[in-house]
Amino acid sequence: MRLDKMLAHLGFGTRSQLKKLVREGVVMVNGEVVTDSSIHVDPEEDVIQVWEEEVKYIQHLYLMLNKPAGYISATYDPVDSTVLDLVPKEYAHFNLFPVGRLDKDAVGLLLLTNDGKLAHRLTSPRHHVPKRYFVRVEGRVTEREARKFAEGFRLDGEEDITLPAQLVILSQGDVSEAEVTITEGKYHQIKRMFQACGMKVLYLKRISMGPLRLDPHLEEGEIRPLTEDEMNDLREAASGG
Ligand code: URA
Protein backbone atom coordinates (compact mmCIF):
# COMPACT_ATOMS: atom_id res chain seq x y z
CA MET A 1 0.00 0.00 0.00
CA ARG A 2 1.22 3.51 -0.77
CA LEU A 3 2.42 5.43 2.27
CA ASP A 4 0.26 8.46 1.43
CA LYS A 5 -2.82 6.25 1.02
CA MET A 6 -2.26 4.64 4.38
CA LEU A 7 -1.71 7.94 6.18
CA ALA A 8 -4.68 9.55 4.43
CA HIS A 9 -6.85 6.64 5.56
CA LEU A 10 -5.67 7.26 9.12
CA GLY A 11 -6.69 10.90 8.92
CA PHE A 12 -3.31 12.60 8.53
CA GLY A 13 -4.55 14.69 5.62
CA THR A 14 -5.05 14.68 1.89
CA ARG A 15 -2.48 13.21 -0.47
CA SER A 16 -1.05 16.67 -1.28
CA GLN A 17 -0.89 17.59 2.42
CA LEU A 18 0.89 14.30 3.05
CA LYS A 19 3.39 14.92 0.28
CA LYS A 20 4.36 18.11 2.12
CA LEU A 21 4.36 16.43 5.52
CA VAL A 22 6.62 13.61 4.33
CA ARG A 23 8.98 16.12 2.67
CA GLU A 24 9.31 17.85 6.05
CA GLY A 25 11.01 14.67 7.29
CA VAL A 26 8.60 13.82 10.11
CA VAL A 27 7.64 10.39 8.75
CA MET A 28 9.83 7.34 9.37
CA VAL A 29 9.56 3.84 7.99
CA ASN A 30 11.44 1.20 9.98
CA GLY A 31 13.48 3.88 11.71
CA GLU A 32 14.51 5.69 8.50
CA VAL A 33 13.21 9.13 7.57
CA VAL A 34 11.47 8.99 4.20
CA THR A 35 10.88 11.92 1.88
CA ASP A 36 8.76 10.32 -0.83
CA SER A 37 5.10 9.88 0.09
CA SER A 38 4.43 7.58 -2.86
CA ILE A 39 6.63 4.71 -1.64
CA HIS A 40 4.98 1.39 -0.85
CA VAL A 41 4.81 0.09 2.70
CA ASP A 42 3.48 -3.08 4.26
CA PRO A 43 1.11 -1.94 7.01
CA GLU A 44 1.38 -5.35 8.71
CA GLU A 45 5.18 -5.55 8.74
CA ASP A 46 6.65 -2.06 8.53
CA VAL A 47 6.91 0.24 11.53
CA ILE A 48 5.55 3.62 10.48
CA GLN A 49 6.11 6.65 12.70
CA VAL A 50 4.81 10.19 12.39
CA TRP A 51 6.39 12.79 14.66
CA GLU A 52 8.17 9.84 16.33
CA GLU A 53 4.88 8.16 17.27
CA GLU A 54 4.05 4.79 15.81
CA VAL A 55 0.84 4.71 13.80
CA LYS A 56 -1.12 1.53 13.20
CA TYR A 57 -3.11 0.92 10.09
CA ILE A 58 -6.77 0.25 10.78
CA GLN A 59 -8.92 -0.75 7.86
CA HIS A 60 -12.17 -1.26 9.67
CA LEU A 61 -13.42 0.62 12.64
CA TYR A 62 -16.20 -0.47 15.02
CA LEU A 63 -17.78 2.01 17.40
CA MET A 64 -20.50 1.53 20.00
CA LEU A 65 -22.88 4.47 20.29
CA ASN A 66 -25.51 4.97 22.95
CA LYS A 67 -27.90 6.73 20.60
CA PRO A 68 -29.91 9.58 22.08
CA ALA A 69 -33.43 10.43 20.88
CA GLY A 70 -33.70 12.97 18.08
CA TYR A 71 -31.05 11.53 15.74
CA ILE A 72 -31.68 9.69 12.49
CA SER A 73 -29.88 6.37 11.93
CA ALA A 74 -28.49 7.30 8.53
CA THR A 75 -25.39 8.85 7.05
CA TYR A 76 -27.27 11.85 5.70
CA ASP A 77 -30.58 13.55 6.28
CA PRO A 78 -31.70 16.79 4.64
CA VAL A 79 -33.51 17.98 7.77
CA ASP A 80 -32.46 16.23 10.96
CA SER A 81 -29.17 15.49 12.67
CA THR A 82 -27.86 12.00 12.02
CA VAL A 83 -25.95 9.66 14.28
CA LEU A 84 -22.81 10.57 12.33
CA ASP A 85 -23.04 14.05 13.84
CA LEU A 86 -22.17 12.36 17.16
CA VAL A 87 -18.93 10.81 15.83
CA PRO A 88 -15.79 12.57 17.13
CA LYS A 89 -13.64 14.28 14.47
CA GLU A 90 -10.81 11.76 14.90
CA TYR A 91 -13.02 9.05 13.35
CA ALA A 92 -14.68 11.23 10.72
CA HIS A 93 -12.57 10.01 7.76
CA PHE A 94 -13.57 6.34 8.21
CA ASN A 95 -16.79 6.55 6.18
CA LEU A 96 -18.81 5.03 8.98
CA PHE A 97 -22.44 4.03 8.74
CA PRO A 98 -24.92 2.66 11.28
CA VAL A 99 -25.54 -1.09 11.38
CA GLY A 100 -29.30 -1.38 11.20
CA ARG A 101 -31.67 1.33 12.23
CA LEU A 102 -33.13 2.72 15.39
CA ASP A 103 -36.09 5.07 15.06
CA LYS A 104 -35.48 8.77 15.60
CA ASP A 105 -37.13 8.64 19.03
CA ALA A 106 -35.48 5.33 20.04
CA VAL A 107 -32.30 5.21 22.11
CA GLY A 108 -29.57 2.75 22.95
CA LEU A 109 -27.11 0.45 21.26
CA LEU A 110 -26.07 1.34 17.74
CA LEU A 111 -22.97 -0.06 16.08
CA LEU A 112 -21.17 2.22 13.64
CA THR A 113 -18.64 0.74 11.25
CA ASN A 114 -17.16 0.90 7.76
CA ASP A 115 -17.15 -2.92 7.50
CA GLY A 116 -19.93 -3.64 5.03
CA LYS A 117 -19.51 -7.40 5.18
CA LEU A 118 -19.92 -7.63 8.94
CA ALA A 119 -22.82 -5.17 8.85
CA HIS A 120 -24.56 -7.29 6.25
CA ARG A 121 -24.13 -10.46 8.30
CA LEU A 122 -25.57 -8.76 11.35
CA THR A 123 -28.59 -7.24 9.63
CA SER A 124 -29.47 -9.72 6.90
CA PRO A 125 -32.92 -11.24 7.62
CA ARG A 126 -31.45 -14.65 6.83
CA HIS A 127 -29.13 -14.59 9.81
CA HIS A 128 -31.68 -13.95 12.56
CA VAL A 129 -29.35 -12.07 14.88
CA PRO A 130 -31.33 -11.41 18.10
CA LYS A 131 -31.85 -7.79 19.14
CA ARG A 132 -33.10 -7.06 22.63
CA TYR A 133 -35.00 -3.93 23.64
CA PHE A 134 -36.25 -2.43 26.85
CA VAL A 135 -39.75 -1.00 26.28
CA ARG A 136 -42.17 1.11 28.23
CA VAL A 137 -45.74 0.91 26.93
CA GLU A 138 -49.05 2.50 27.71
CA GLY A 139 -51.37 -0.19 29.06
CA ARG A 140 -51.14 -3.43 30.97
CA VAL A 141 -48.90 -5.99 29.29
CA THR A 142 -49.87 -9.55 30.19
CA GLU A 143 -48.97 -13.10 29.27
CA ARG A 144 -51.60 -12.82 26.52
CA GLU A 145 -49.36 -10.32 24.70
CA ALA A 146 -46.31 -12.48 25.42
CA ARG A 147 -48.07 -15.40 23.71
CA LYS A 148 -48.98 -13.25 20.72
CA PHE A 149 -45.37 -12.08 20.40
CA ALA A 150 -44.25 -15.71 20.45
CA GLU A 151 -46.84 -16.77 17.86
CA GLY A 152 -46.14 -13.87 15.48
CA PHE A 153 -48.25 -11.16 13.87
CA ARG A 154 -49.24 -10.33 10.35
CA LEU A 155 -48.41 -6.62 10.48
CA ASP A 156 -50.20 -4.20 8.14
CA GLY A 157 -48.65 -4.21 4.70
CA GLU A 158 -46.41 -7.22 5.40
CA GLU A 159 -46.71 -10.55 3.65
CA ASP A 160 -44.94 -12.64 6.26
CA ILE A 161 -45.87 -13.29 9.84
CA THR A 162 -43.29 -11.93 12.26
CA LEU A 163 -40.80 -14.48 13.55
CA PRO A 164 -41.32 -15.65 17.15
CA ALA A 165 -40.37 -12.83 19.50
CA GLN A 166 -39.77 -13.07 23.22
CA LEU A 167 -41.59 -10.69 25.55
CA VAL A 168 -40.51 -10.73 29.18
CA ILE A 169 -42.73 -8.64 31.45
CA LEU A 170 -40.81 -6.51 33.96
CA SER A 171 -43.66 -4.51 35.47
CA GLN A 172 -47.42 -4.22 34.92
CA GLY A 173 -49.69 -1.23 35.39
CA ASP A 174 -51.22 1.65 33.45
CA VAL A 175 -47.73 1.83 32.07
CA SER A 176 -45.87 -1.47 31.76
CA GLU A 177 -42.23 -2.32 31.20
CA ALA A 178 -40.84 -5.29 29.33
CA GLU A 179 -37.90 -6.69 27.45
CA VAL A 180 -38.53 -7.75 23.88
CA THR A 181 -36.20 -9.82 21.72
CA ILE A 182 -36.70 -9.94 17.97
CA THR A 183 -34.61 -11.65 15.33
CA GLU A 184 -35.56 -9.50 12.34
CA GLY A 185 -35.81 -5.80 11.70
CA LYS A 186 -39.04 -4.83 10.04
CA TYR A 187 -39.88 -1.13 9.88
CA HIS A 188 -41.01 0.10 13.35
CA GLN A 189 -41.37 -3.57 14.24
CA ILE A 190 -41.75 -3.39 18.00
CA LYS A 191 -44.01 -0.35 17.91
CA ARG A 192 -46.22 -2.08 15.34
CA MET A 193 -46.35 -5.32 17.32
CA PHE A 194 -47.57 -3.46 20.38
CA GLN A 195 -49.93 -1.42 18.21
CA ALA A 196 -51.40 -4.71 16.99
CA CYS A 197 -52.17 -5.42 20.67
CA GLY A 198 -53.79 -1.98 21.05
CA MET A 199 -50.82 -0.51 22.96
CA LYS A 200 -48.54 2.41 22.39
CA VAL A 201 -44.77 2.32 22.90
CA LEU A 202 -43.68 5.29 25.01
CA TYR A 203 -39.96 4.51 25.24
CA LEU A 204 -37.73 2.12 23.32
CA LYS A 205 -34.11 1.35 24.08
CA ARG A 206 -31.96 -1.27 22.35
CA ILE A 207 -29.84 -3.08 24.88
CA SER A 208 -28.16 -5.76 22.80
CA MET A 209 -27.51 -7.00 19.29
CA GLY A 210 -26.22 -10.55 19.06
CA PRO A 211 -23.42 -10.82 21.62
CA LEU A 212 -22.91 -7.05 21.79
CA ARG A 213 -24.42 -5.44 24.88
CA LEU A 214 -24.86 -1.72 25.44
CA ASP A 215 -22.13 -0.60 27.83
CA PRO A 216 -23.98 0.64 30.94
CA HIS A 217 -21.24 3.23 31.50
CA LEU A 218 -21.85 4.82 28.12
CA GLU A 219 -24.07 7.88 28.53
CA GLU A 220 -26.58 8.75 25.81
CA GLY A 221 -24.68 10.44 23.01
CA GLU A 222 -21.37 8.84 24.01
CA ILE A 223 -19.37 6.64 21.70
CA ARG A 224 -16.39 4.31 22.11
CA PRO A 225 -14.46 1.76 20.04
CA LEU A 226 -15.38 -1.89 20.66
CA THR A 227 -13.01 -3.85 22.87
CA GLU A 228 -11.03 -6.79 21.52
CA ASP A 229 -13.40 -9.22 23.28
CA GLU A 230 -16.49 -7.51 21.87
CA MET A 231 -14.93 -7.62 18.41
CA ASN A 232 -14.13 -11.31 18.66
CA ASP A 233 -17.63 -12.17 19.90
CA LEU A 234 -19.19 -10.12 17.14
CA ARG A 235 -17.05 -11.70 14.41
CA GLU A 236 -17.93 -15.13 15.72
CA ALA A 237 -21.65 -14.30 15.71
CA ALA A 238 -21.39 -12.82 12.22
CA SER A 239 -19.68 -15.94 10.93
CA GLY A 240 -22.58 -18.00 12.22
CA GLY A 241 -20.71 -19.29 15.31
N1 URA B 1 -38.62 -1.52 16.64
C1 URA B 1 -39.13 -0.27 16.51
O1 URA B 1 -40.33 -0.09 16.51
N2 URA B 1 -38.28 0.75 16.41
C2 URA B 1 -36.92 0.60 16.44
O2 URA B 1 -36.18 1.59 16.35
C3 URA B 1 -36.42 -0.70 16.56
C4 URA B 1 -37.29 -1.74 16.67
mmCIF file of C-alpha atoms in Angstrom, residues 29-204:
data_model
loop_
_atom_site.group_PDB
_atom_site.id
_atom_site.type_symbol
_atom_site.label_atom_id
_atom_site.label_comp_id
_atom_site.label_asym_id
_atom_site.label_seq_id
_atom_site.Cartn_x
_atom_site.Cartn_y
_atom_site.Cartn_z
ATOM 1 C CA VAL A 29 9.561 3.835 7.992
ATOM 2 C CA ASN A 30 11.439 1.198 9.978
ATOM 3 C CA GLY A 31 13.477 3.877 11.708
ATOM 4 C CA GLU A 32 14.514 5.693 8.501
ATOM 5 C CA VAL A 33 13.209 9.129 7.571
ATOM 6 C CA VAL A 34 11.468 8.991 4.198
ATOM 7 C CA THR A 35 10.877 11.920 1.885
ATOM 8 C CA ASP A 36 8.765 10.323 -0.833
ATOM 9 C CA SER A 37 5.096 9.881 0.091
ATOM 10 C CA SER A 38 4.429 7.578 -2.858
ATOM 11 C CA ILE A 39 6.627 4.709 -1.635
ATOM 12 C CA HIS A 40 4.980 1.393 -0.847
ATOM 13 C CA VAL A 41 4.814 0.086 2.697
ATOM 14 C CA ASP A 42 3.478 -3.075 4.255
ATOM 15 C CA PRO A 43 1.106 -1.938 7.014
ATOM 16 C CA GLU A 44 1.377 -5.351 8.707
ATOM 17 C CA GLU A 45 5.177 -5.554 8.739
ATOM 18 C CA ASP A 46 6.650 -2.064 8.532
ATOM 19 C CA VAL A 47 6.906 0.243 11.527
ATOM 20 C CA ILE A 48 5.549 3.625 10.478
ATOM 21 C CA GLN A 49 6.106 6.649 12.699
ATOM 22 C CA VAL A 50 4.807 10.188 12.394
ATOM 23 C CA TRP A 51 6.390 12.789 14.660
ATOM 24 C CA GLU A 52 8.167 9.840 16.327
ATOM 25 C CA GLU A 53 4.883 8.157 17.274
ATOM 26 C CA GLU A 54 4.052 4.787 15.814
ATOM 27 C CA VAL A 55 0.842 4.706 13.803
ATOM 28 C CA LYS A 56 -1.123 1.533 13.203
ATOM 29 C CA TYR A 57 -3.109 0.924 10.086
ATOM 30 C CA ILE A 58 -6.772 0.254 10.779
ATOM 31 C CA GLN A 59 -8.918 -0.745 7.861
ATOM 32 C CA HIS A 60 -12.170 -1.263 9.669
ATOM 33 C CA LEU A 61 -13.421 0.625 12.645
ATOM 34 C CA TYR A 62 -16.198 -0.472 15.022
ATOM 35 C CA LEU A 63 -17.782 2.011 17.403
ATOM 36 C CA MET A 64 -20.501 1.528 19.996
ATOM 37 C CA LEU A 65 -22.878 4.473 20.293
ATOM 38 C CA ASN A 66 -25.511 4.973 22.946
ATOM 39 C CA LYS A 67 -27.903 6.732 20.598
ATOM 40 C CA PRO A 68 -29.911 9.577 22.078
ATOM 41 C CA ALA A 69 -33.426 10.426 20.884
ATOM 42 C CA GLY A 70 -33.697 12.969 18.081
ATOM 43 C CA TYR A 71 -31.053 11.533 15.739
ATOM 44 C CA ILE A 72 -31.681 9.694 12.492
ATOM 45 C CA SER A 73 -29.884 6.369 11.933
ATOM 46 C CA ALA A 74 -28.493 7.295 8.535
ATOM 47 C CA THR A 75 -25.386 8.848 7.051
ATOM 48 C CA TYR A 76 -27.273 11.852 5.700
ATOM 49 C CA ASP A 77 -30.578 13.555 6.282
ATOM 50 C CA PRO A 78 -31.699 16.790 4.644
ATOM 51 C CA VAL A 79 -33.514 17.984 7.766
ATOM 52 C CA ASP A 80 -32.456 16.229 10.956
ATOM 53 C CA SER A 81 -29.169 15.491 12.669
ATOM 54 C CA THR A 82 -27.863 12.000 12.021
ATOM 55 C CA VAL A 83 -25.946 9.657 14.285
ATOM 56 C CA LEU A 84 -22.806 10.574 12.328
ATOM 57 C CA ASP A 85 -23.042 14.054 13.843
ATOM 58 C CA LEU A 86 -22.166 12.355 17.156
ATOM 59 C CA VAL A 87 -18.932 10.810 15.832
ATOM 60 C CA PRO A 88 -15.795 12.571 17.125
ATOM 61 C CA LYS A 89 -13.638 14.284 14.473
ATOM 62 C CA GLU A 90 -10.807 11.759 14.902
ATOM 63 C CA TYR A 91 -13.019 9.053 13.345
ATOM 64 C CA ALA A 92 -14.684 11.225 10.717
ATOM 65 C CA HIS A 93 -12.570 10.015 7.764
ATOM 66 C CA PHE A 94 -13.572 6.344 8.206
ATOM 67 C CA ASN A 95 -16.795 6.551 6.176
ATOM 68 C CA LEU A 96 -18.809 5.032 8.983
ATOM 69 C CA PHE A 97 -22.445 4.026 8.739
ATOM 70 C CA PRO A 98 -24.922 2.663 11.278
ATOM 71 C CA VAL A 99 -25.539 -1.094 11.377
ATOM 72 C CA GLY A 100 -29.303 -1.382 11.198
ATOM 73 C CA ARG A 101 -31.674 1.331 12.234
ATOM 74 C CA LEU A 102 -33.130 2.716 15.388
ATOM 75 C CA ASP A 103 -36.090 5.072 15.059
ATOM 76 C CA LYS A 104 -35.480 8.770 15.599
ATOM 77 C CA ASP A 105 -37.131 8.636 19.028
ATOM 78 C CA ALA A 106 -35.477 5.333 20.036
ATOM 79 C CA VAL A 107 -32.304 5.210 22.111
ATOM 80 C CA GLY A 108 -29.568 2.748 22.953
ATOM 81 C CA LEU A 109 -27.110 0.455 21.255
ATOM 82 C CA LEU A 110 -26.066 1.343 17.743
ATOM 83 C CA LEU A 111 -22.965 -0.059 16.084
ATOM 84 C CA LEU A 112 -21.173 2.216 13.641
ATOM 85 C CA THR A 113 -18.638 0.741 11.254
ATOM 86 C CA ASN A 114 -17.164 0.901 7.760
ATOM 87 C CA ASP A 115 -17.146 -2.920 7.503
ATOM 88 C CA GLY A 116 -19.934 -3.637 5.030
ATOM 89 C CA LYS A 117 -19.506 -7.398 5.181
ATOM 90 C CA LEU A 118 -19.916 -7.628 8.940
ATOM 91 C CA ALA A 119 -22.816 -5.166 8.853
ATOM 92 C CA HIS A 120 -24.558 -7.289 6.250
ATOM 93 C CA ARG A 121 -24.134 -10.459 8.297
ATOM 94 C CA LEU A 122 -25.574 -8.757 11.351
ATOM 95 C CA THR A 123 -28.593 -7.241 9.628
ATOM 96 C CA SER A 124 -29.467 -9.721 6.902
ATOM 97 C CA PRO A 125 -32.920 -11.239 7.617
ATOM 98 C CA ARG A 126 -31.454 -14.654 6.833
ATOM 99 C CA HIS A 127 -29.128 -14.593 9.809
ATOM 100 C CA HIS A 128 -31.683 -13.947 12.563
ATOM 101 C CA VAL A 129 -29.354 -12.071 14.876
ATOM 102 C CA PRO A 130 -31.333 -11.411 18.104
ATOM 103 C CA LYS A 131 -31.850 -7.789 19.140
ATOM 104 C CA ARG A 132 -33.097 -7.061 22.632
ATOM 105 C CA TYR A 133 -34.998 -3.933 23.639
ATOM 106 C CA PHE A 134 -36.248 -2.428 26.851
ATOM 107 C CA VAL A 135 -39.751 -1.001 26.280
ATOM 108 C CA ARG A 136 -42.172 1.106 28.235
ATOM 109 C CA VAL A 137 -45.736 0.915 26.930
ATOM 110 C CA GLU A 138 -49.049 2.497 27.706
ATOM 111 C CA GLY A 139 -51.374 -0.192 29.064
ATOM 112 C CA ARG A 140 -51.137 -3.427 30.967
ATOM 113 C CA VAL A 141 -48.905 -5.985 29.287
ATOM 114 C CA THR A 142 -49.867 -9.545 30.186
ATOM 115 C CA GLU A 143 -48.969 -13.104 29.271
ATOM 116 C CA ARG A 144 -51.598 -12.817 26.515
ATOM 117 C CA GLU A 145 -49.363 -10.318 24.698
ATOM 118 C CA ALA A 146 -46.315 -12.477 25.419
ATOM 119 C CA ARG A 147 -48.073 -15.399 23.715
ATOM 120 C CA LYS A 148 -48.981 -13.246 20.724
ATOM 121 C CA PHE A 149 -45.374 -12.080 20.397
ATOM 122 C CA ALA A 150 -44.246 -15.712 20.447
ATOM 123 C CA GLU A 151 -46.836 -16.773 17.859
ATOM 124 C CA GLY A 152 -46.144 -13.869 15.477
ATOM 125 C CA PHE A 153 -48.252 -11.163 13.870
ATOM 126 C CA ARG A 154 -49.235 -10.327 10.351
ATOM 127 C CA LEU A 155 -48.406 -6.623 10.482
ATOM 128 C CA ASP A 156 -50.196 -4.197 8.142
ATOM 129 C CA GLY A 157 -48.654 -4.207 4.699
ATOM 130 C CA GLU A 158 -46.408 -7.219 5.402
ATOM 131 C CA GLU A 159 -46.714 -10.552 3.652
ATOM 132 C CA ASP A 160 -44.943 -12.639 6.261
ATOM 133 C CA ILE A 161 -45.865 -13.290 9.839
ATOM 134 C CA THR A 162 -43.286 -11.929 12.258
ATOM 135 C CA LEU A 163 -40.804 -14.485 13.548
ATOM 136 C CA PRO A 164 -41.319 -15.646 17.147
ATOM 137 C CA ALA A 165 -40.370 -12.831 19.500
ATOM 138 C CA GLN A 166 -39.769 -13.067 23.218
ATOM 139 C CA LEU A 167 -41.594 -10.694 25.549
ATOM 140 C CA VAL A 168 -40.513 -10.725 29.181
ATOM 141 C CA ILE A 169 -42.732 -8.638 31.450
ATOM 142 C CA LEU A 170 -40.810 -6.513 33.958
ATOM 143 C CA SER A 171 -43.658 -4.513 35.469
ATOM 144 C CA GLN A 172 -47.419 -4.222 34.917
ATOM 145 C CA GLY A 173 -49.686 -1.228 35.395
ATOM 146 C CA ASP A 174 -51.225 1.654 33.449
ATOM 147 C CA VAL A 175 -47.730 1.834 32.073
ATOM 148 C CA SER A 176 -45.872 -1.469 31.765
ATOM 149 C CA GLU A 177 -42.226 -2.318 31.196
ATOM 150 C CA ALA A 178 -40.843 -5.295 29.327
ATOM 151 C CA GLU A 179 -37.898 -6.691 27.447
ATOM 152 C CA VAL A 180 -38.534 -7.751 23.880
ATOM 153 C CA THR A 181 -36.204 -9.820 21.721
ATOM 154 C CA ILE A 182 -36.701 -9.944 17.970
ATOM 155 C CA THR A 183 -34.608 -11.652 15.327
ATOM 156 C CA GLU A 184 -35.557 -9.504 12.344
ATOM 157 C CA GLY A 185 -35.806 -5.800 11.702
ATOM 158 C CA LYS A 186 -39.042 -4.831 10.036
ATOM 159 C CA TYR A 187 -39.882 -1.131 9.881
ATOM 160 C CA HIS A 188 -41.010 0.102 13.350
ATOM 161 C CA GLN A 189 -41.368 -3.571 14.239
ATOM 162 C CA ILE A 190 -41.747 -3.392 17.996
ATOM 163 C CA LYS A 191 -44.012 -0.351 17.909
ATOM 164 C CA ARG A 192 -46.218 -2.076 15.337
ATOM 165 C CA MET A 193 -46.348 -5.324 17.322
ATOM 166 C CA PHE A 194 -47.568 -3.458 20.383
ATOM 167 C CA GLN A 195 -49.928 -1.420 18.213
ATOM 168 C CA ALA A 196 -51.400 -4.712 16.989
ATOM 169 C CA CYS A 197 -52.172 -5.425 20.670
ATOM 170 C CA GLY A 198 -53.786 -1.979 21.054
ATOM 171 C CA MET A 199 -50.824 -0.509 22.958
ATOM 172 C CA LYS A 200 -48.542 2.413 22.388
ATOM 173 C CA VAL A 201 -44.767 2.318 22.904
ATOM 174 C CA LEU A 202 -43.675 5.291 25.011
ATOM 175 C CA TYR A 203 -39.958 4.511 25.240
ATOM 176 C CA LEU A 204 -37.725 2.119 23.321
#
